[in-house]
XYZ file of N, CA and C in Angstrom:
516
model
N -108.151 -20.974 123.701
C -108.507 -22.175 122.958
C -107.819 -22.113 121.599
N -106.990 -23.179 121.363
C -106.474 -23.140 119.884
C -106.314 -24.517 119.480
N -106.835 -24.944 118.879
C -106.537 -26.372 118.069
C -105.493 -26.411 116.707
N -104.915 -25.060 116.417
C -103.673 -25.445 115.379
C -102.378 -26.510 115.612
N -101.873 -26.964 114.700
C -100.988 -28.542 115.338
C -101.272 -29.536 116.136
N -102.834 -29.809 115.825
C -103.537 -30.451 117.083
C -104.095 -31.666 115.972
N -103.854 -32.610 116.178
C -104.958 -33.390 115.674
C -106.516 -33.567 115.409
N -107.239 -32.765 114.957
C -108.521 -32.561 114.808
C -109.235 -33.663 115.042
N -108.782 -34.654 113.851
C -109.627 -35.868 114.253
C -110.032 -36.257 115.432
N -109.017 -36.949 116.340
C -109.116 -37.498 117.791
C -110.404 -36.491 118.443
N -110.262 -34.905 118.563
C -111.104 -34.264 119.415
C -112.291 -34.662 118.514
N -112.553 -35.031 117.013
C -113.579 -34.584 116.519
C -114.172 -36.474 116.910
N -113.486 -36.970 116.771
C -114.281 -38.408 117.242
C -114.625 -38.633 119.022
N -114.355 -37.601 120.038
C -114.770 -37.569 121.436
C -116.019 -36.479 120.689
N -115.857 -35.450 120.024
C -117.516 -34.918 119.904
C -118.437 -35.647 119.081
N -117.766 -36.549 118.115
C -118.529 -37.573 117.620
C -119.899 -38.261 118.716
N -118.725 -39.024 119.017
C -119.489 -39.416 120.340
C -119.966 -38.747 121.459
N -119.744 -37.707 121.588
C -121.115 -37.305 122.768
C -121.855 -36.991 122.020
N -121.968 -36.442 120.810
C -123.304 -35.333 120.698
C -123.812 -36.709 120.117
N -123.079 -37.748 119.349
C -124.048 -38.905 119.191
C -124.746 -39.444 120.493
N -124.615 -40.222 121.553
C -124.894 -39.944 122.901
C -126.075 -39.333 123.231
N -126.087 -38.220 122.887
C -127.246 -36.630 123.303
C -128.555 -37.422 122.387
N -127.830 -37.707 120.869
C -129.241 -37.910 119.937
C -129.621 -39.935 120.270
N -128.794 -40.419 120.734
C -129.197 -42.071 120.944
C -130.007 -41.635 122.158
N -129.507 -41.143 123.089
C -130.170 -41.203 124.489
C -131.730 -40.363 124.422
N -131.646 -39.342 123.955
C -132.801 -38.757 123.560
C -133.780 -39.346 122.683
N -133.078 -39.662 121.570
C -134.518 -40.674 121.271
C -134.933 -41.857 121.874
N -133.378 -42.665 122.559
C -134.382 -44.251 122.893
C -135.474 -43.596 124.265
N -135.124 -42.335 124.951
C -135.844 -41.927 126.112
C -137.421 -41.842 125.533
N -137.564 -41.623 124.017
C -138.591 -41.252 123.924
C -139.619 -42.826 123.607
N -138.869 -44.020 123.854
C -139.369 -45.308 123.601
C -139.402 -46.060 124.995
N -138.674 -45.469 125.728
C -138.894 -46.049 126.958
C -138.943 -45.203 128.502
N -138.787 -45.776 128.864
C -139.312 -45.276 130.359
C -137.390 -45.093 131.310
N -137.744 -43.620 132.339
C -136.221 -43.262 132.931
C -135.500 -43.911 133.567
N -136.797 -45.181 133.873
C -136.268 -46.081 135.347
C -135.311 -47.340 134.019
N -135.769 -47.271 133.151
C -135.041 -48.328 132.095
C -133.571 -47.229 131.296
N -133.926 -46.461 131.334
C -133.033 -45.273 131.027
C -132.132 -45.630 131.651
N -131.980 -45.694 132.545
C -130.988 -45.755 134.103
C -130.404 -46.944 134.827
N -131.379 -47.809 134.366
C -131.066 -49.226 134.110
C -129.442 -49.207 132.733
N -129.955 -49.063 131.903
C -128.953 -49.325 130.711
C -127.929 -48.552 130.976
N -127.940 -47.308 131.572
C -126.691 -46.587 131.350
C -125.994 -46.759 132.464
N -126.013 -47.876 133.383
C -125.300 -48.551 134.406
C -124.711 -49.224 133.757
N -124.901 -49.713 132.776
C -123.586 -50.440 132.005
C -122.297 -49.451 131.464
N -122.723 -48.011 130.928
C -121.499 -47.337 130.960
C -120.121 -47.604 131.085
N -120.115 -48.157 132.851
C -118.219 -48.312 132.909
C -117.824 -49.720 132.555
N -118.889 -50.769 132.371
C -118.233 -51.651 131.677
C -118.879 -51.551 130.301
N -119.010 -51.036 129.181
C -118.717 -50.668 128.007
C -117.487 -49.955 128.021
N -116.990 -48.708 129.032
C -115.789 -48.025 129.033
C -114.574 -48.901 129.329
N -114.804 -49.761 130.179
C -113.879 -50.915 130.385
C -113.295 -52.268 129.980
N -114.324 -52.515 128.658
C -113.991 -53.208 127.475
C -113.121 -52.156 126.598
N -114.011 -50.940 126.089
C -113.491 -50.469 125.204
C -112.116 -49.792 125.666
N -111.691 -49.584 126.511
C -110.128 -48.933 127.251
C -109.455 -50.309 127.428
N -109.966 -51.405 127.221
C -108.785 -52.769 126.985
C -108.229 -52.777 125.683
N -109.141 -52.250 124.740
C -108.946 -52.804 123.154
C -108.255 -51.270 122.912
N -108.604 -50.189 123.099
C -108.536 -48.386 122.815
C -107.042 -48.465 122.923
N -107.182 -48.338 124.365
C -105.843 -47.994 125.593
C -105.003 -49.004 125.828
N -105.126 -50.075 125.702
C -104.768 -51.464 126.307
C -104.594 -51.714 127.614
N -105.818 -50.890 128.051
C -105.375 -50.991 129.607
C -106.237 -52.472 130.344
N -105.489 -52.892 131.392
C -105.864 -54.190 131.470
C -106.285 -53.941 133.134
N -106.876 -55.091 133.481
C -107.811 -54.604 135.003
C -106.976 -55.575 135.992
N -107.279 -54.570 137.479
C -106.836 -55.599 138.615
C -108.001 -56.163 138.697
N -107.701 -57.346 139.609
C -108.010 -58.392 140.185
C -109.512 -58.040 140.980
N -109.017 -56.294 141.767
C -110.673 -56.021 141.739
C -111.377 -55.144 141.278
N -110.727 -54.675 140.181
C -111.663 -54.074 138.800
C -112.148 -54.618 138.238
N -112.196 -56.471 138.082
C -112.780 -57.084 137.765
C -113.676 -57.748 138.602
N -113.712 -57.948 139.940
C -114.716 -58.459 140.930
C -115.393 -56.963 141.078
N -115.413 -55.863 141.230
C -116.186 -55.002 141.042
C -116.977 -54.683 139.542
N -116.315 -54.929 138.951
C -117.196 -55.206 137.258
C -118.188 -56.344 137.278
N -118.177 -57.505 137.584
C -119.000 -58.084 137.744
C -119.386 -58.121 138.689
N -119.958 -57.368 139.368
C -120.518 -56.869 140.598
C -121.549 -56.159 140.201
N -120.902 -55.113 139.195
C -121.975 -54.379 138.579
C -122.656 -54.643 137.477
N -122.431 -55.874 136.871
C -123.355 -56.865 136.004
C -123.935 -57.328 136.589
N -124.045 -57.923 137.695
C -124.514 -58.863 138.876
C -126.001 -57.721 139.307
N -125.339 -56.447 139.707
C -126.533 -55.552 140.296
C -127.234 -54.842 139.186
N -126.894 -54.966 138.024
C -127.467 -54.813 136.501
C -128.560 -55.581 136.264
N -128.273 -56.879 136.313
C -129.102 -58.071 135.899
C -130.131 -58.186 137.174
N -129.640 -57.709 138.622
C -130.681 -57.949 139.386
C -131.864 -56.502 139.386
N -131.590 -55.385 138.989
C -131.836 -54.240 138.743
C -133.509 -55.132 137.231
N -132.597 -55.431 136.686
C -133.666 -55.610 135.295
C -135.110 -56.734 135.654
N -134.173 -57.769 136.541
C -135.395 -58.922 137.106
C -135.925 -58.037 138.322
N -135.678 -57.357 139.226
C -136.651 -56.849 140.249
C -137.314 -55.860 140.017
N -136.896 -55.404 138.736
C -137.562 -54.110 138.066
C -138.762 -54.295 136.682
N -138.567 -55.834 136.938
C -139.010 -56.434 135.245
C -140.421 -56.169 134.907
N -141.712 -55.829 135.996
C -143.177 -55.618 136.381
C -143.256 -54.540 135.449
N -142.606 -53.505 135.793
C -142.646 -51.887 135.316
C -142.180 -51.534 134.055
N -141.242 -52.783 133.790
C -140.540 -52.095 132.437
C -140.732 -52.731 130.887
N -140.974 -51.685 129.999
C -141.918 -52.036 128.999
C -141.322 -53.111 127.991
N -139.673 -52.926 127.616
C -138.819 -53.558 126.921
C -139.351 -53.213 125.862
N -139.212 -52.273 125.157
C -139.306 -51.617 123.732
C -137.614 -51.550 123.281
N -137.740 -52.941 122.352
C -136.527 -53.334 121.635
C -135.792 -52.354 120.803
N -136.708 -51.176 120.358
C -136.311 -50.338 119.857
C -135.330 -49.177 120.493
N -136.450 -48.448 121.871
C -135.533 -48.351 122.468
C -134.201 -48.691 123.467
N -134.055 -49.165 123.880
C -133.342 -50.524 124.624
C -132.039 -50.652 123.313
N -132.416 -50.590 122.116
C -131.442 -50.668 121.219
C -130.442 -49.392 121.715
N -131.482 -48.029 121.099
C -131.071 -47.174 121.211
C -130.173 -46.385 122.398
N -130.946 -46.798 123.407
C -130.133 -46.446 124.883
C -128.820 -47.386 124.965
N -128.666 -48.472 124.296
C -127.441 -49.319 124.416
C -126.904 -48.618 123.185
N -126.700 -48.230 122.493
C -126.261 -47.465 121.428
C -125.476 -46.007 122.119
N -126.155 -45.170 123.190
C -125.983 -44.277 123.695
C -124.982 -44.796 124.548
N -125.084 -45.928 125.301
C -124.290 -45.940 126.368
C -122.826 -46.381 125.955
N -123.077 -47.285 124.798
C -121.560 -46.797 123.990
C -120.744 -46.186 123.704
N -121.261 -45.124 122.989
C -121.012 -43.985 122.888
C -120.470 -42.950 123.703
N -121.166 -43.034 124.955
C -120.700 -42.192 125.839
C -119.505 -43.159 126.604
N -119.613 -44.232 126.413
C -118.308 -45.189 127.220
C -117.270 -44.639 126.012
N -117.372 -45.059 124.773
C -116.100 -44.414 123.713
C -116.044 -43.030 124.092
N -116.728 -42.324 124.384
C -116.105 -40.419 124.455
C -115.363 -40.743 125.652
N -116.048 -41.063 126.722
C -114.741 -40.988 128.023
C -113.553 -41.699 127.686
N -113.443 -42.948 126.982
C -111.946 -43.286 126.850
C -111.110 -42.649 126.004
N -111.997 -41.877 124.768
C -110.995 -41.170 124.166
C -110.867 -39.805 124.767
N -111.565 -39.399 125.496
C -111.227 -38.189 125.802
C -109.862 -38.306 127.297
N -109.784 -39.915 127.733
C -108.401 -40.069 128.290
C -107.797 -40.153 127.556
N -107.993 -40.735 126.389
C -106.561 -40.144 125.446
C -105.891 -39.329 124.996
N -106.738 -38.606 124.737
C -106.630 -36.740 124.337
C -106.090 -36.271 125.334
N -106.421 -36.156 126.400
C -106.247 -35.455 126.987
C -104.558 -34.543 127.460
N -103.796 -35.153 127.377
C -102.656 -34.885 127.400
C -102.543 -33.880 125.972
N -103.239 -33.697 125.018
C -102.992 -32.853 123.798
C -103.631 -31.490 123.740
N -104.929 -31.964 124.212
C -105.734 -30.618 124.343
C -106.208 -30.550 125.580
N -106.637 -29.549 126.179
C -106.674 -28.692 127.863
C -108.132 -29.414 127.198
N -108.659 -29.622 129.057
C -110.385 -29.554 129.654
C -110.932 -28.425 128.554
N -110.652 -27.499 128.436
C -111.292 -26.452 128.159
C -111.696 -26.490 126.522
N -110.543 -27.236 125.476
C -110.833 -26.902 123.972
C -111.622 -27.974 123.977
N -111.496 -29.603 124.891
C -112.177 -30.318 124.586
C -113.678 -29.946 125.146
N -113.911 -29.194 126.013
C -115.444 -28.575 126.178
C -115.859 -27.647 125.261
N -115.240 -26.826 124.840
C -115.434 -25.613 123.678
C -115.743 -26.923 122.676
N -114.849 -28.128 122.226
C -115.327 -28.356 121.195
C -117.111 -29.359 121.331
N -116.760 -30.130 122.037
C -118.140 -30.079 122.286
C -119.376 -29.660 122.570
N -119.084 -28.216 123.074
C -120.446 -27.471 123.461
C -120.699 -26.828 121.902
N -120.012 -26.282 121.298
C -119.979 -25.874 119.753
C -120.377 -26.692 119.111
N -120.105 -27.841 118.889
C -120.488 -28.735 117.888
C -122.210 -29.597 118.452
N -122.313 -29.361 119.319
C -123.472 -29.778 119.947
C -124.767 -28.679 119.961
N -123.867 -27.349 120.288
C -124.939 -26.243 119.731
C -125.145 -26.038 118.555
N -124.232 -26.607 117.402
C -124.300 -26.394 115.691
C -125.343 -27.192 115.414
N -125.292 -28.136 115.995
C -126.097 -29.593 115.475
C -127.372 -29.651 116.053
N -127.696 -29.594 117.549
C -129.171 -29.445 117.740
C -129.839 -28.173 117.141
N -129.179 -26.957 117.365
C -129.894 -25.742 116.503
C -130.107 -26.273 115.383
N -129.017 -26.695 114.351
C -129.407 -26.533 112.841
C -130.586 -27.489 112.765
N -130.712 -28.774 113.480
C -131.936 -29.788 113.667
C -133.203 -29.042 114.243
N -133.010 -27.999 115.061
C -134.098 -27.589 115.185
C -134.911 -26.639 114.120
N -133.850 -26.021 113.620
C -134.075 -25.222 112.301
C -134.719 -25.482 111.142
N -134.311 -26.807 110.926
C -134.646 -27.691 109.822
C -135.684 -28.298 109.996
N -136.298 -28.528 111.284
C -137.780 -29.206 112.027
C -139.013 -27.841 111.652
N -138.122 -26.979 112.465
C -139.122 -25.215 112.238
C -139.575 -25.048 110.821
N -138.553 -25.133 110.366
C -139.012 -24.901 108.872
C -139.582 -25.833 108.064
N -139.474 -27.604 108.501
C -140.093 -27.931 107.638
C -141.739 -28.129 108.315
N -142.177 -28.084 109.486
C -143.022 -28.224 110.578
C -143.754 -27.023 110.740
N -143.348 -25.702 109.840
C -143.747 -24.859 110.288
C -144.038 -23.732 111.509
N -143.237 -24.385 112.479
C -143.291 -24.067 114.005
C -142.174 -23.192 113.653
N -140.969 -22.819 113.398
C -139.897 -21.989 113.931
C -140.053 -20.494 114.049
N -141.237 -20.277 114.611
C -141.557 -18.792 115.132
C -141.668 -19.745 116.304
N -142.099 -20.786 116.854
C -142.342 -20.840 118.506
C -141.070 -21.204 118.871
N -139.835 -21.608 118.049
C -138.197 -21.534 118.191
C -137.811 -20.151 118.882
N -137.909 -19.441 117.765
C -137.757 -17.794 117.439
C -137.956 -17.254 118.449
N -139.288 -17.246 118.952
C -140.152 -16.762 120.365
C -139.520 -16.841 121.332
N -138.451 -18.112 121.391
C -138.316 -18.078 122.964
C -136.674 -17.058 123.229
N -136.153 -15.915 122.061
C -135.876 -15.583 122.197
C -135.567 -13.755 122.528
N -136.884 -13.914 122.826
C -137.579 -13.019 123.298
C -138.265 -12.761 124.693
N -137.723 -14.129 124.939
C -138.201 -14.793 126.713
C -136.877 -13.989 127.272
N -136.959 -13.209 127.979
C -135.819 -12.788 129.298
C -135.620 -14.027 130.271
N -136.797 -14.360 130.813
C -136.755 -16.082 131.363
C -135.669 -17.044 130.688
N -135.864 -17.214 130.019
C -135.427 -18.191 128.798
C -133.878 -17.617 128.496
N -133.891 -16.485 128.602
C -132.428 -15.695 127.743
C -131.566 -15.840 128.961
N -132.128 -15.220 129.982
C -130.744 -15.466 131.842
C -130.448 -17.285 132.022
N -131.899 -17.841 131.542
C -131.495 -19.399 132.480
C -130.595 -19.692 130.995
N -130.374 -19.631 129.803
C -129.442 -19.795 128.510
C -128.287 -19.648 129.016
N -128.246 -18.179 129.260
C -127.151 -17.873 129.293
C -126.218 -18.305 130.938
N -127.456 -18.260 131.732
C -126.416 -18.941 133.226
C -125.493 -20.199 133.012
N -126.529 -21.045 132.058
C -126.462 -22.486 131.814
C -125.251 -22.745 131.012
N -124.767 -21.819 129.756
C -124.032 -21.954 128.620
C -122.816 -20.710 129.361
N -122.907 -20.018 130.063
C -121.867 -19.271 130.173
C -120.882 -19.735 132.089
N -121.522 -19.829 132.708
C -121.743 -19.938 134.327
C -121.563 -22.026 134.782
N -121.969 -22.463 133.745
C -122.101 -23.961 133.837
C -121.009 -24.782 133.169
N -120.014 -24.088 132.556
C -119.119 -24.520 131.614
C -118.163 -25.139 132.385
């Protein structure tokens, strides 16, 4: 992994956006419900497919666009046959459309990148910058919450330390 003569920026605006992503999706989850979760983030490839017209200038066939609205079509029928169950907390609903942005901008820029930096620095840089940022948030919660001994604790879990490390070393 080496990012010298590399454009920093570009990789640092694909970790922009995921680890933003991680914190939109995580909180609007905590305003709404998974089945609405899942609902919104079906919009994904057409947020990715606006934003790779304007990004990339890439422009659609004939049935990238009858399949795009296909999947607005099964979007909108998804929200009315689902409409009984789902709470519509504007707040979250913001937030999860906020996320799904986000994660539509990381995939198009990370087709852009990609030709500069390998799969691999662009995962190093995101798993790093994603472990900097939820730790130091959790750190800063512990300490001001008083809890960061039940942080602390779980590193003392062998449980906790193999499924870490399977997950962060084995899952990459």
């Amino acid at each position: 992994v080496s990012f010298r003569q590399k454009p920093l920026l570009k990789v640092g605006l694909v970790v922009f956006c995921y680890v933003g992503f991680m914190v939109f999706q995580t909180l609007g989850l905590v305003f709404t419900s998974s089945v609405e979760g899942a609902i919104l983030f079906a919009i994904v490839p057409i947020f990715a497919k606006i934003i790779a017209r304007f990004v990339l200038g890439e422009k659609s066939t004939v049935l990238q666009e009858v399949f795009m609205w296909l999947s607005i079509s099964a979007l909108i029928l998804m929200i009315v046959m689902g409409a009984s169950t789902i709470s519509f907390s504007i707040i979250g609903i913001l937030l999860l459309a906020v996320a799904s942005a986000l994660i539509a901008g990381s995939n198009v820029m990370m087709r852009q990148i990609k030709s500069i930096f390998s799969p691999i620095e662009i995962t190093f840089a995101i798993v790093v910058s994603g472990f900097l940022f939820f730790n130091t948030a959790t750190l800063i919660h512990g300490i001001a919450s008083n809890t960061l001994d039940d942080y602390l604790a779980l590193f003392g879990n062998l449980k906790f330390m193999i499924a870490t490390a399977y997950l962060g070393i084995f899952c990459i």
